[in-house]
PDB file of C-alpha atoms in Angstrom:
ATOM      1  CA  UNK A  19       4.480 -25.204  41.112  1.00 47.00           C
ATOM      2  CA  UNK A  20       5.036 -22.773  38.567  1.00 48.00           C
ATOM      3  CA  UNK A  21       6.417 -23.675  34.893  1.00 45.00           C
ATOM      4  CA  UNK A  22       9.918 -23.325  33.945  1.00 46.00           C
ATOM      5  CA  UNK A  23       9.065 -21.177  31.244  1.00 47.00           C
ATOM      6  CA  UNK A  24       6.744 -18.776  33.703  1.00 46.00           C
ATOM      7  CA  UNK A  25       8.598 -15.306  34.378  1.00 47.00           C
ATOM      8  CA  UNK A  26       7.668 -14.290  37.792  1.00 50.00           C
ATOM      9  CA  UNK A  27       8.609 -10.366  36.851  1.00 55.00           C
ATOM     10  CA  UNK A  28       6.165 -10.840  33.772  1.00 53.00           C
ATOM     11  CA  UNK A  29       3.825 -12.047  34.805  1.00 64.00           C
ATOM     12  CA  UNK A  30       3.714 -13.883  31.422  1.00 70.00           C
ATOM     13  CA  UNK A  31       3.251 -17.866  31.091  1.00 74.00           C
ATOM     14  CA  UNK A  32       4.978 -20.600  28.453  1.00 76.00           C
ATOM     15  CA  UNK A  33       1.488 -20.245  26.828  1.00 78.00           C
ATOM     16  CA  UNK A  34       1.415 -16.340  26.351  1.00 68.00           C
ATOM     17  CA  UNK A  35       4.883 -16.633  25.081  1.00 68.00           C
ATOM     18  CA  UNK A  36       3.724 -19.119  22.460  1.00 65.00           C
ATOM     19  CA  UNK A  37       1.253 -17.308  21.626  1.00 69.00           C
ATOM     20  CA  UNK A  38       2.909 -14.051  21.257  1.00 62.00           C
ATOM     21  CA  UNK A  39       5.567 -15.880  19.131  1.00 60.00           C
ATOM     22  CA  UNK A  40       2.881 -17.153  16.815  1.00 63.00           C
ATOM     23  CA  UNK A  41       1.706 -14.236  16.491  1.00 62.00           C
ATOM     24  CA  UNK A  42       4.942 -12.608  15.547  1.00 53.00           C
ATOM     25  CA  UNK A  43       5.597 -15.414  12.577  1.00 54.00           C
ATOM     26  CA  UNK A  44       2.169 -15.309  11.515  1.00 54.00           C
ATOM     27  CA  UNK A  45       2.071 -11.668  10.801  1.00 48.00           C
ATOM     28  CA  UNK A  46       5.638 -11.542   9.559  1.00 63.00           C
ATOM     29  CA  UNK A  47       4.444 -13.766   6.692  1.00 88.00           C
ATOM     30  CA  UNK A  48       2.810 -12.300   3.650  1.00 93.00           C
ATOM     31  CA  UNK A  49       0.004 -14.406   1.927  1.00 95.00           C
ATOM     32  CA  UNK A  50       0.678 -12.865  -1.398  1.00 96.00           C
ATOM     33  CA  UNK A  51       4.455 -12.645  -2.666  1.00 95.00           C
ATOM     34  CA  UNK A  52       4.120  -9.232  -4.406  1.00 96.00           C
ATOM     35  CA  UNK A  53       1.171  -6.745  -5.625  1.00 97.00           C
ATOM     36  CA  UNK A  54       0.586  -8.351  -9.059  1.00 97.00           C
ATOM     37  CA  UNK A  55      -0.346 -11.630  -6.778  1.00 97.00           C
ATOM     38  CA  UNK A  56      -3.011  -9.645  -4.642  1.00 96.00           C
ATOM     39  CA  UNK A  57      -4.324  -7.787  -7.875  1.00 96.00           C
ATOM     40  CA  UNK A  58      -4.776 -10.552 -10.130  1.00 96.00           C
ATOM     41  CA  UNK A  59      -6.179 -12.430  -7.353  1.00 95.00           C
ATOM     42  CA  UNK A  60      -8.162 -10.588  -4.713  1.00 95.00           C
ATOM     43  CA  UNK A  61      -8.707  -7.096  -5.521  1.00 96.00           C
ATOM     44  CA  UNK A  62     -10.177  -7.200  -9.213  1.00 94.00           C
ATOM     45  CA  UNK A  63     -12.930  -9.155  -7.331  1.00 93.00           C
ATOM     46  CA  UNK A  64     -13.347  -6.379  -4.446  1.00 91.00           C
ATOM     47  CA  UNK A  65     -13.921  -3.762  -7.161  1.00 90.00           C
ATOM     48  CA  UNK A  66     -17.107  -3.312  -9.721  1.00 87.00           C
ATOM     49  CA  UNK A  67     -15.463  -2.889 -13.078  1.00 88.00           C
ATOM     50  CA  UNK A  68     -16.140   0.564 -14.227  1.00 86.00           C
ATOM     51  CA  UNK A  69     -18.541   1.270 -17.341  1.00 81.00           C
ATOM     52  CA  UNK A  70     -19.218   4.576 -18.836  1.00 78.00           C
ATOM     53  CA  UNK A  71     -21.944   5.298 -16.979  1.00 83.00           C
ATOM     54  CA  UNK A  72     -19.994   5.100 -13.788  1.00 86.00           C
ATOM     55  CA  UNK A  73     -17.631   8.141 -14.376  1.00 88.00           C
ATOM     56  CA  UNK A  74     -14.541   6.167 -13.749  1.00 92.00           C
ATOM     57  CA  UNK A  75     -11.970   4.485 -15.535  1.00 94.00           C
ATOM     58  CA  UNK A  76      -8.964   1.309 -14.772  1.00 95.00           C
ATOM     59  CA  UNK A  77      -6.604   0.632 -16.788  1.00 95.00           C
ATOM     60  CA  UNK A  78      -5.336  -3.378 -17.595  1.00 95.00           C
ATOM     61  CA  UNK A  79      -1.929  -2.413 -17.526  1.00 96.00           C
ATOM     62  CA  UNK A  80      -1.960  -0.745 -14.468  1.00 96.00           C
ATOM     63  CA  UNK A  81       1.345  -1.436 -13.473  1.00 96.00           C
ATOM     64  CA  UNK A  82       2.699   0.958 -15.979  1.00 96.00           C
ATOM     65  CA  UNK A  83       1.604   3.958 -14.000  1.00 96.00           C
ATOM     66  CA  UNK A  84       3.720   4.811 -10.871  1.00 95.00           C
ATOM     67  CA  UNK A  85       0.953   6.207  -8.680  1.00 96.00           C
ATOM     68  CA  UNK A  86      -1.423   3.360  -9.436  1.00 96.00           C
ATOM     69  CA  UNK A  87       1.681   0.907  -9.031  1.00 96.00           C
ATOM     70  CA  UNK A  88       2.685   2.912  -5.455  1.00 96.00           C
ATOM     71  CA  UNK A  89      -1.042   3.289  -4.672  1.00 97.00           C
ATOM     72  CA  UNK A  90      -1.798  -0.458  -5.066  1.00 97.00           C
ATOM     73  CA  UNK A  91       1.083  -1.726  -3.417  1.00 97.00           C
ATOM     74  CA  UNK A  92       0.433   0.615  -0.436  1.00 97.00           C
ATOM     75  CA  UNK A  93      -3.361  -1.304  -0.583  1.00 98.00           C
ATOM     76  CA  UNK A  94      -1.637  -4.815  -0.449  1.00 97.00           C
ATOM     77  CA  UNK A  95       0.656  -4.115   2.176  1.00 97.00           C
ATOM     78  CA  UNK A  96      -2.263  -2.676   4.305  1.00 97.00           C
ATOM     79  CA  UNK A  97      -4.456  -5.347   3.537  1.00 97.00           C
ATOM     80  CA  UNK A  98      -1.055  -7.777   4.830  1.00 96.00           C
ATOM     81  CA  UNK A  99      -0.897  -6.384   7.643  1.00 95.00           C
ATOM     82  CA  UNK A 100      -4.775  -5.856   8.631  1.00 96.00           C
ATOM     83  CA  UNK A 101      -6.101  -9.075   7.698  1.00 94.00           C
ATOM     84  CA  UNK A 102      -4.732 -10.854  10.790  1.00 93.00           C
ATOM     85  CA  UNK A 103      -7.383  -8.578  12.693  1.00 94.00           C
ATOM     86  CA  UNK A 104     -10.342 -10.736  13.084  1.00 93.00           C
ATOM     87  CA  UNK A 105     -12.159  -7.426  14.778  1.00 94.00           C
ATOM     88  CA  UNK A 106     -11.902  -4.582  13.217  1.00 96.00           C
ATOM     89  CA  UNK A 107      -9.142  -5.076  10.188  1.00 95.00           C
ATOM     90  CA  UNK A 108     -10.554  -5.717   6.895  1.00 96.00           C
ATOM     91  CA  UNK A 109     -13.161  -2.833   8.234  1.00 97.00           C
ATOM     92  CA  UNK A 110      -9.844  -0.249   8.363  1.00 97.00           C
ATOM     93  CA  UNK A 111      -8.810  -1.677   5.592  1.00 97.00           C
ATOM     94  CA  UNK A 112     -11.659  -0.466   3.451  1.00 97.00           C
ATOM     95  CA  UNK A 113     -12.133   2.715   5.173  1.00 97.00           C
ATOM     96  CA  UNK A 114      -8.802   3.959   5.640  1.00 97.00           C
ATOM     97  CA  UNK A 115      -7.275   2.340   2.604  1.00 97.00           C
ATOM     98  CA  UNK A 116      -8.801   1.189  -0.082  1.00 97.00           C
ATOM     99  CA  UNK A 117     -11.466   3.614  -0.539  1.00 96.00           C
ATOM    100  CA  UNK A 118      -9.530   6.788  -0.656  1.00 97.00           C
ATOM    101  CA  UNK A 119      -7.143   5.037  -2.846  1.00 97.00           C
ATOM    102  CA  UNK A 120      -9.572   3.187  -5.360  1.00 96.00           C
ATOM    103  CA  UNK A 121     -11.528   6.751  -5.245  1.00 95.00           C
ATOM    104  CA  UNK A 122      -8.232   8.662  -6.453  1.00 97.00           C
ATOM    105  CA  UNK A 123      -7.281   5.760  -8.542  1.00 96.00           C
ATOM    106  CA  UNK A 124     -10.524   5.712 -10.547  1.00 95.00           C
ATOM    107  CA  UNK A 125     -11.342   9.252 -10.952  1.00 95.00           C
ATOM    108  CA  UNK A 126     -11.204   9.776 -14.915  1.00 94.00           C
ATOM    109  CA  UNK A 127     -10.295  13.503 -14.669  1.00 94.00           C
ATOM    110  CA  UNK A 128      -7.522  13.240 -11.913  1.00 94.00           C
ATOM    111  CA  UNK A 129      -6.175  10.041 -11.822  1.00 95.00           C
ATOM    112  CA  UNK A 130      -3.656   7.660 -12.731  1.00 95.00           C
ATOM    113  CA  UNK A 131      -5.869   5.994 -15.411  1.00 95.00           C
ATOM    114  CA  UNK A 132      -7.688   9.167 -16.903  1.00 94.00           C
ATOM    115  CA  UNK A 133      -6.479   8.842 -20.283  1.00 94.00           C
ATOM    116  CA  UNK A 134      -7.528   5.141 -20.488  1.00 93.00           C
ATOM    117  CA  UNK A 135     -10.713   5.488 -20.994  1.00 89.00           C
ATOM    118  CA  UNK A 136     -10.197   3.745 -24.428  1.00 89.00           C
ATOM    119  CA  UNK A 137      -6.981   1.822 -23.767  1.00 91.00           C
ATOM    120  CA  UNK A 138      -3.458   2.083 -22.035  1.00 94.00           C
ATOM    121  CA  UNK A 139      -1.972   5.900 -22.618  1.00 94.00           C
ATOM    122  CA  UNK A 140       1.549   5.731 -21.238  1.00 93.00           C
ATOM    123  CA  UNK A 141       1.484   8.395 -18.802  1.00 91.00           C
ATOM    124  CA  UNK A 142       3.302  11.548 -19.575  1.00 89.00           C
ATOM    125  CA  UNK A 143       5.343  12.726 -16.436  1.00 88.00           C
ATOM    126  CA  UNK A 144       4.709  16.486 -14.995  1.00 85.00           C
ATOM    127  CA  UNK A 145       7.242  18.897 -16.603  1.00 92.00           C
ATOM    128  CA  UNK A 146       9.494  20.360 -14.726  1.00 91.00           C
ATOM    129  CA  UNK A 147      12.616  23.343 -15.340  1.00 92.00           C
ATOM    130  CA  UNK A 148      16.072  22.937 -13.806  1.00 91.00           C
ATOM    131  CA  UNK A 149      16.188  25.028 -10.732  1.00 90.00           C
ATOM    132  CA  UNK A 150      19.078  27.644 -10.406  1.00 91.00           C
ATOM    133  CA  UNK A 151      22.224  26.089  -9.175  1.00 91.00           C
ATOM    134  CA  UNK A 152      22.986  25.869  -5.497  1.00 85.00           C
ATOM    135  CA  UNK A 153      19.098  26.291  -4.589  1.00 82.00           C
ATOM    136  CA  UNK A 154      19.033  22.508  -3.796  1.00 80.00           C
ATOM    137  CA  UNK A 155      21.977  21.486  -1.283  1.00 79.00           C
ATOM    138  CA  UNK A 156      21.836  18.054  -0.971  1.00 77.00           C
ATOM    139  CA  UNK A 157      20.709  16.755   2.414  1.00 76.00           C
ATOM    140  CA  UNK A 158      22.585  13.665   3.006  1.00 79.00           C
ATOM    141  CA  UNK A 159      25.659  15.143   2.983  1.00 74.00           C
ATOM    142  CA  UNK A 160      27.043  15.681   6.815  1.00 72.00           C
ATOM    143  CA  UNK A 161      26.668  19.357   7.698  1.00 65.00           C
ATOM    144  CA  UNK A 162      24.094  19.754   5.216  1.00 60.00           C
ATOM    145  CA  UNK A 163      21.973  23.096   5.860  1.00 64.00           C
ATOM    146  CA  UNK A 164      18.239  23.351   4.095  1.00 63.00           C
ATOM    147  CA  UNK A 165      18.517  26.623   2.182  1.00 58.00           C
ATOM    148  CA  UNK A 166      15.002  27.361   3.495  1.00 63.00           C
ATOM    149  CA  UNK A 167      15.011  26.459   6.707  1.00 64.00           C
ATOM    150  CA  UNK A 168      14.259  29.165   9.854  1.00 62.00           C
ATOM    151  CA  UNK A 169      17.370  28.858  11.708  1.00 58.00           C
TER     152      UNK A 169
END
């Protein structure tokens, strides 16, 4: 006799549904609420703090610089959603995430933090000149067509 819950065109028992459902909630649900949580709590302690002799630089209020902000909340998410891998997860994690982004986030000629070096610099945006008007058509309109497009 087969369980209720067994679906013959499945092929899947009431215990692979469970488990899938488990699943499901389990990785749904984030262990840290936002990025401050996983910096203040996990990552300083994955990271050697730099020293001059090390040729980077971090900065304490890192949250004040958009690309370190984006950068490390692109890190937390990853590490959200990896860490349910028991296999190979926390191994992608580092390879494909947090050391590309802890290498551009601690270079001290290119990134976020390079002023830092002796304390918090507010960051000074790229400049930029007003384009002529009518280069930029904006896309979300309906009927929209890219200036620059092929067609």
């Amino acid at each position: 006799m087969t369980s209720p819950l067994h679906d013959e065109g499945r092929g899947e028992s009431a215990e692979d549904i469970r488990q899938d459902e488990e699943s499901a909630e389990r990785a749904a649900g984030l262990f840290y609420g936002n990025v401050n949580e996983f910096v203040t709590d996990r990552f300083i302690y994955f990271v050697q703090r730099p020293n001059a002799a090390s040729g980077q630089v971090w900065c304490p209020e890192w949250y004040r610089h958009a690309q370190a902000l984006s950068r490390l909340d692109s890190v937390w998410r990853a590490w959200e959603a990896l860490r349910w891998d028991a296999g190979m997860g926390m191994s992608s994690w580092w390879l494909n995430h947090a050391d590309p982004h802890l290498r551009a986030l601690l270079d001290p000629v290119t990134g976020p933090f390079a002023n830092c070096a002796d304390g918090h610099q507010d960051p000074r945006p790229l400049p930029v000149m007003d384009p002529p008007e009518g280069l930029f058509l904006d896309q979300r309109e309906p009927g929209g067509r890219d200036p620059f497009s092929l067609d």
